[in-house]
Amino acid sequence: MVVIPDGLIPGSYSPFKENGDLDLETLRERLESVTKGATGLHGPANHSENCMLTFEEWKQWIDVMKEVSDAHGIQTWAFLGAESLKKTIPYLEYAVEKKVTGIILHPPYKVDYSQDA
């Protein structure tokens, strides 16, 4: 079944602690702060911060977003994708297991770093 996102579907940046760990408490606060008038939540955003998340952190992100959206009776849109289909499938399976409303699947991407980087 195809479900098209509709209405206001805000998300949050991925907050990190000084030691580099994902800050789940701040994430929950940020997602809670944007639920008024929203039809859903989305995340984590697919830019540099998503590349910084481990698979376990990504799952925690989805868990927090799902808990907040369920508490407010709104939809959940999981952003996912990795460097290959093989790496993307576990993300997809977890999103389905968590019963998100839908996914926003980014095509496989490649990050090129110079030798110096």
Coordinates of N, CA and C in Angstrom, one line a residue:
M1 N 0.8 -1.2 0.0 CA 0.0 0.0 0.0 C 0.9 1.2 0.0
V2 N 0.6 2.2 -0.8 CA 1.3 3.4 -0.9 C 0.6 4.5 0.0
V3 N 1.4 5.1 0.9 CA 0.8 6.1 1.7 C 1.7 7.4 1.4
I4 N 1.0 8.4 1.1 CA 1.7 9.7 0.7 C 1.7 10.6 2.0
P5 N 2.9 11.1 2.4 CA 2.9 12.0 3.5 C 2.0 13.2 3.2
D6 N 1.3 13.7 4.2 CA 0.4 14.8 4.0 C 0.4 15.7 5.3
G7 N 0.3 17.0 5.1 CA 0.3 17.9 6.2 C 1.7 18.3 6.7
L8 N 1.7 18.6 8.0 CA 3.0 19.1 8.6 C 3.7 17.9 9.2
I9 N 4.9 17.6 8.7 CA 5.6 16.4 9.2 C 7.0 16.9 9.6
P10 N 7.2 17.5 10.8 CA 8.5 18.0 11.2 C 9.4 16.8 11.7
G11 N 10.6 17.1 11.9 CA 11.6 16.2 12.5 C 12.5 17.0 13.4
S12 N 13.6 16.4 13.7 CA 14.6 17.1 14.5 C 16.0 16.8 14.0
Y13 N 16.9 17.6 14.3 CA 18.3 17.3 14.1 C 18.7 16.2 15.0
S14 N 19.8 15.5 14.8 CA 20.2 14.5 15.7 C 21.2 15.1 16.7
P15 N 20.7 15.2 18.0 CA 21.6 15.8 19.0 C 22.6 14.9 19.5
F16 N 23.8 15.3 19.6 CA 24.9 14.5 20.1 C 25.5 15.1 21.4
K17 N 25.9 14.2 22.3 CA 26.6 14.6 23.5 C 28.0 15.0 23.2
E18 N 28.7 15.6 24.1 CA 30.1 16.0 23.9 C 31.0 14.8 23.5
N19 N 30.7 13.6 24.1 CA 31.5 12.4 23.8 C 31.1 11.8 22.4
G20 N 30.1 12.3 21.7 CA 29.8 11.8 20.4 C 28.6 10.9 20.4
D21 N 28.1 10.5 21.6 CA 26.9 9.6 21.6 C 25.6 10.4 21.3
L22 N 24.7 9.7 20.8 CA 23.4 10.3 20.5 C 22.7 10.6 21.8
D23 N 22.2 11.9 21.9 CA 21.5 12.3 23.1 C 20.0 12.1 23.0
L24 N 19.6 10.9 23.5 CA 18.2 10.5 23.4 C 17.2 11.4 24.1
E25 N 17.6 11.9 25.3 CA 16.7 12.8 26.1 C 16.4 14.1 25.3
T26 N 17.5 14.7 24.7 CA 17.3 15.9 24.0 C 16.5 15.6 22.7
L27 N 16.7 14.5 22.1 CA 16.0 14.1 20.9 C 14.5 14.0 21.2
R28 N 14.1 13.4 22.3 CA 12.7 13.2 22.7 C 12.1 14.6 23.0
E29 N 12.9 15.5 23.6 CA 12.4 16.9 23.9 C 12.1 17.6 22.6
R30 N 13.1 17.5 21.7 CA 12.9 18.2 20.4 C 11.7 17.7 19.6
L31 N 11.5 16.4 19.6 CA 10.4 15.8 18.8 C 9.1 16.2 19.5
E32 N 9.1 16.1 20.8 CA 7.9 16.5 21.6 C 7.5 18.0 21.3
S33 N 8.5 18.8 21.1 CA 8.3 20.3 20.9 C 7.6 20.6 19.6
V34 N 7.6 19.7 18.6 CA 7.1 20.0 17.3 C 5.8 19.2 17.0
T35 N 5.2 18.6 17.9 CA 4.0 17.7 17.7 C 2.7 18.5 17.5
K36 N 2.6 19.7 18.2 CA 1.4 20.4 18.1 C 1.1 20.8 16.7
G37 N 0.0 20.4 16.2 CA -0.5 20.7 14.8 C 0.2 19.8 13.7
A38 N 1.1 18.9 14.2 CA 1.7 18.1 13.2 C 0.9 16.8 12.9
T39 N 1.0 16.3 11.6 CA 0.3 15.1 11.2 C 1.3 13.9 11.3
G40 N 2.5 14.2 11.6 CA 3.5 13.1 11.7 C 4.9 13.7 12.0
L41 N 5.8 12.7 12.2 CA 7.2 13.1 12.5 C 8.1 12.3 11.5
H42 N 9.2 12.9 11.2 CA 10.1 12.2 10.3 C 11.6 12.3 10.8
G43 N 12.4 11.3 10.3 CA 13.8 11.4 10.7 C 14.4 10.0 10.7
P44 N 15.7 9.9 11.0 CA 16.6 11.1 11.1 C 16.9 11.6 9.7
A45 N 17.3 12.8 9.6 CA 17.5 13.5 8.3 C 18.7 12.8 7.6
N46 N 18.6 12.8 6.3 CA 19.6 12.1 5.5 C 20.7 13.1 5.0
H47 N 21.5 13.5 6.0 CA 22.7 14.3 5.6 C 23.8 13.9 6.5
S48 N 24.7 14.7 6.8 CA 25.9 14.2 7.5 C 25.6 13.6 8.8
E49 N 24.6 14.1 9.6 CA 24.3 13.5 10.9 C 23.9 12.0 10.7
N50 N 23.1 11.7 9.7 CA 22.7 10.3 9.5 C 23.9 9.4 9.3
C51 N 24.9 9.9 8.6 CA 26.1 9.1 8.4 C 26.9 8.9 9.7
M52 N 26.7 9.7 10.6 CA 27.4 9.6 11.9 C 26.7 8.6 12.8
L53 N 25.5 8.3 12.6 CA 24.8 7.3 13.5 C 25.2 5.9 13.2
T54 N 25.4 5.1 14.2 CA 25.6 3.7 14.1 C 24.2 3.1 13.8
F55 N 24.2 1.9 13.4 CA 22.9 1.2 13.2 C 22.1 1.2 14.5
E56 N 22.8 0.9 15.6 CA 22.1 0.9 16.9 C 21.5 2.3 17.3
E57 N 22.3 3.3 17.0 CA 21.8 4.7 17.3 C 20.6 5.0 16.4
W58 N 20.7 4.6 15.1 CA 19.6 4.9 14.2 C 18.3 4.2 14.8
K59 N 18.4 2.9 15.2 CA 17.3 2.2 15.8 C 16.8 3.0 17.0
Q60 N 17.6 3.5 17.9 CA 17.2 4.2 19.0 C 16.5 5.5 18.6
W61 N 16.9 6.1 17.6 CA 16.3 7.3 17.0 C 14.9 7.0 16.6
I62 N 14.7 5.9 15.8 CA 13.4 5.4 15.4 C 12.5 5.1 16.6
D63 N 13.1 4.4 17.6 CA 12.3 4.1 18.8 C 11.7 5.3 19.4
V64 N 12.6 6.3 19.7 CA 12.1 7.5 20.3 C 11.1 8.2 19.5
M65 N 11.3 8.3 18.2 CA 10.3 9.0 17.3 C 9.0 8.3 17.3
K66 N 9.1 6.9 17.2 CA 7.8 6.1 17.2 C 7.1 6.3 18.6
E67 N 7.8 6.3 19.7 CA 7.1 6.5 21.0 C 6.4 7.9 21.1
V68 N 7.1 8.9 20.6 CA 6.5 10.2 20.6 C 5.3 10.3 19.7
S69 N 5.5 9.8 18.5 CA 4.4 9.9 17.5 C 3.2 9.1 18.0
D70 N 3.4 7.9 18.5 CA 2.3 7.1 19.0 C 1.6 7.8 20.2
A71 N 2.3 8.5 21.1 CA 1.7 9.2 22.2 C 0.8 10.3 21.8
H72 N 1.1 10.9 20.6 CA 0.4 12.0 20.1 C -0.6 11.6 18.9
G73 N -0.6 10.3 18.6 CA -1.6 9.8 17.6 C -1.3 10.3 16.2
I74 N 0.0 10.5 15.9 CA 0.4 11.0 14.6 C 1.3 10.0 13.9
Q75 N 1.5 10.2 12.6 CA 2.3 9.2 11.8 C 3.8 9.3 12.1
T76 N 4.5 8.2 11.6 CA 5.9 8.2 11.8 C 6.5 7.8 10.4
W77 N 7.5 8.7 9.9 CA 8.1 8.5 8.7 C 9.6 8.3 8.9
A78 N 10.1 7.1 8.7 CA 11.5 6.8 8.9 C 12.4 7.0 7.6
F79 N 13.4 7.8 7.8 CA 14.4 8.0 6.7 C 15.4 6.9 6.8
L80 N 15.7 6.3 5.7 CA 16.7 5.2 5.7 C 17.4 5.1 4.4
G81 N 18.5 4.5 4.4 CA 19.3 4.2 3.3 C 20.8 4.1 3.7
A82 N 21.6 3.4 2.9 CA 23.0 3.3 3.2 C 23.7 3.1 1.9
E83 N 25.0 2.8 2.0 CA 25.9 2.7 0.8 C 25.5 1.6 -0.2
S84 N 24.7 0.7 0.2 CA 24.3 -0.4 -0.7 C 23.0 -1.0 -0.2
L85 N 22.3 -1.7 -1.1 CA 21.1 -2.4 -0.8 C 21.3 -3.3 0.4
K86 N 22.4 -4.1 0.3 CA 22.7 -5.0 1.4 C 22.7 -4.3 2.8
K87 N 23.3 -3.2 2.9 CA 23.3 -2.4 4.1 C 22.0 -1.8 4.5
T88 N 21.2 -1.5 3.5 CA 19.9 -0.8 3.7 C 18.8 -1.8 4.2
I89 N 18.9 -3.0 3.8 CA 17.8 -4.0 4.2 C 17.6 -4.1 5.7
P90 N 18.6 -4.1 6.6 CA 18.4 -4.2 8.0 C 17.6 -3.0 8.5
Y91 N 17.9 -1.8 7.9 CA 17.2 -0.6 8.3 C 15.7 -0.7 7.9
L92 N 15.5 -1.2 6.7 CA 14.1 -1.4 6.3 C 13.3 -2.4 7.1
E93 N 14.0 -3.5 7.4 CA 13.4 -4.5 8.3 C 13.0 -4.0 9.7
Y94 N 13.9 -3.2 10.2 CA 13.6 -2.6 11.5 C 12.5 -1.6 11.5
A95 N 12.4 -0.8 10.5 CA 11.3 0.2 10.3 C 10.0 -0.6 10.2
V96 N 10.0 -1.6 9.4 CA 8.7 -2.4 9.3 C 8.4 -3.1 10.6
E97 N 9.3 -3.6 11.3 CA 9.1 -4.3 12.6 C 8.5 -3.3 13.6
K98 N 8.9 -2.0 13.5 CA 8.4 -1.0 14.4 C 7.1 -0.4 14.0
K99 N 6.6 -0.8 12.8 CA 5.3 -0.4 12.3 C 5.2 1.1 12.1
V100 N 6.3 1.6 11.5 CA 6.2 3.0 11.1 C 5.1 3.2 10.0
T101 N 4.6 4.4 9.8 CA 3.6 4.7 8.8 C 4.2 4.4 7.4
G102 N 5.4 4.9 7.2 CA 6.1 4.8 5.9 C 7.5 5.0 6.1
I103 N 8.2 4.8 5.0 CA 9.6 5.1 4.9 C 9.9 6.1 3.8
I104 N 11.0 6.8 4.0 CA 11.5 7.6 2.9 C 12.9 7.0 2.6
L105 N 13.0 6.3 1.5 CA 14.1 5.5 1.2 C 15.0 6.4 0.3
H106 N 16.2 6.6 0.8 CA 17.2 7.3 0.0 C 18.0 6.3 -0.8
P107 N 18.3 6.5 -2.1 CA 19.1 5.6 -2.9 C 20.5 5.4 -2.2
P108 N 21.1 4.3 -2.5 CA 22.5 4.1 -2.0 C 23.3 5.3 -2.3
Y109 N 24.1 5.7 -1.4 CA 25.0 6.8 -1.6 C 26.4 6.4 -1.3
K110 N 27.3 7.2 -1.8 CA 28.8 6.9 -1.7 C 29.4 8.2 -1.2
V111 N 30.2 8.0 -0.1 CA 31.0 9.1 0.4 C 32.4 8.9 0.0
D112 N 32.9 9.9 -0.7 CA 34.4 9.8 -1.2 C 35.2 10.7 -0.2
Y113 N 36.2 10.1 0.4 CA 37.1 10.9 1.2 C 38.4 10.9 0.6
S114 N 39.1 12.0 0.7 CA 40.5 12.0 0.2 C 41.4 11.2 1.2
Q115 N 42.6 10.9 0.7 CA 43.5 10.1 1.6 C 43.8 10.9 2.8
D116 N 43.9 12.3 2.7 CA 44.2 13.1 3.9 C 43.0 13.0 4.9
A117 N 41.8 13.0 4.4 CA 40.7 13.0 5.3 C 40.7 11.7 6.1

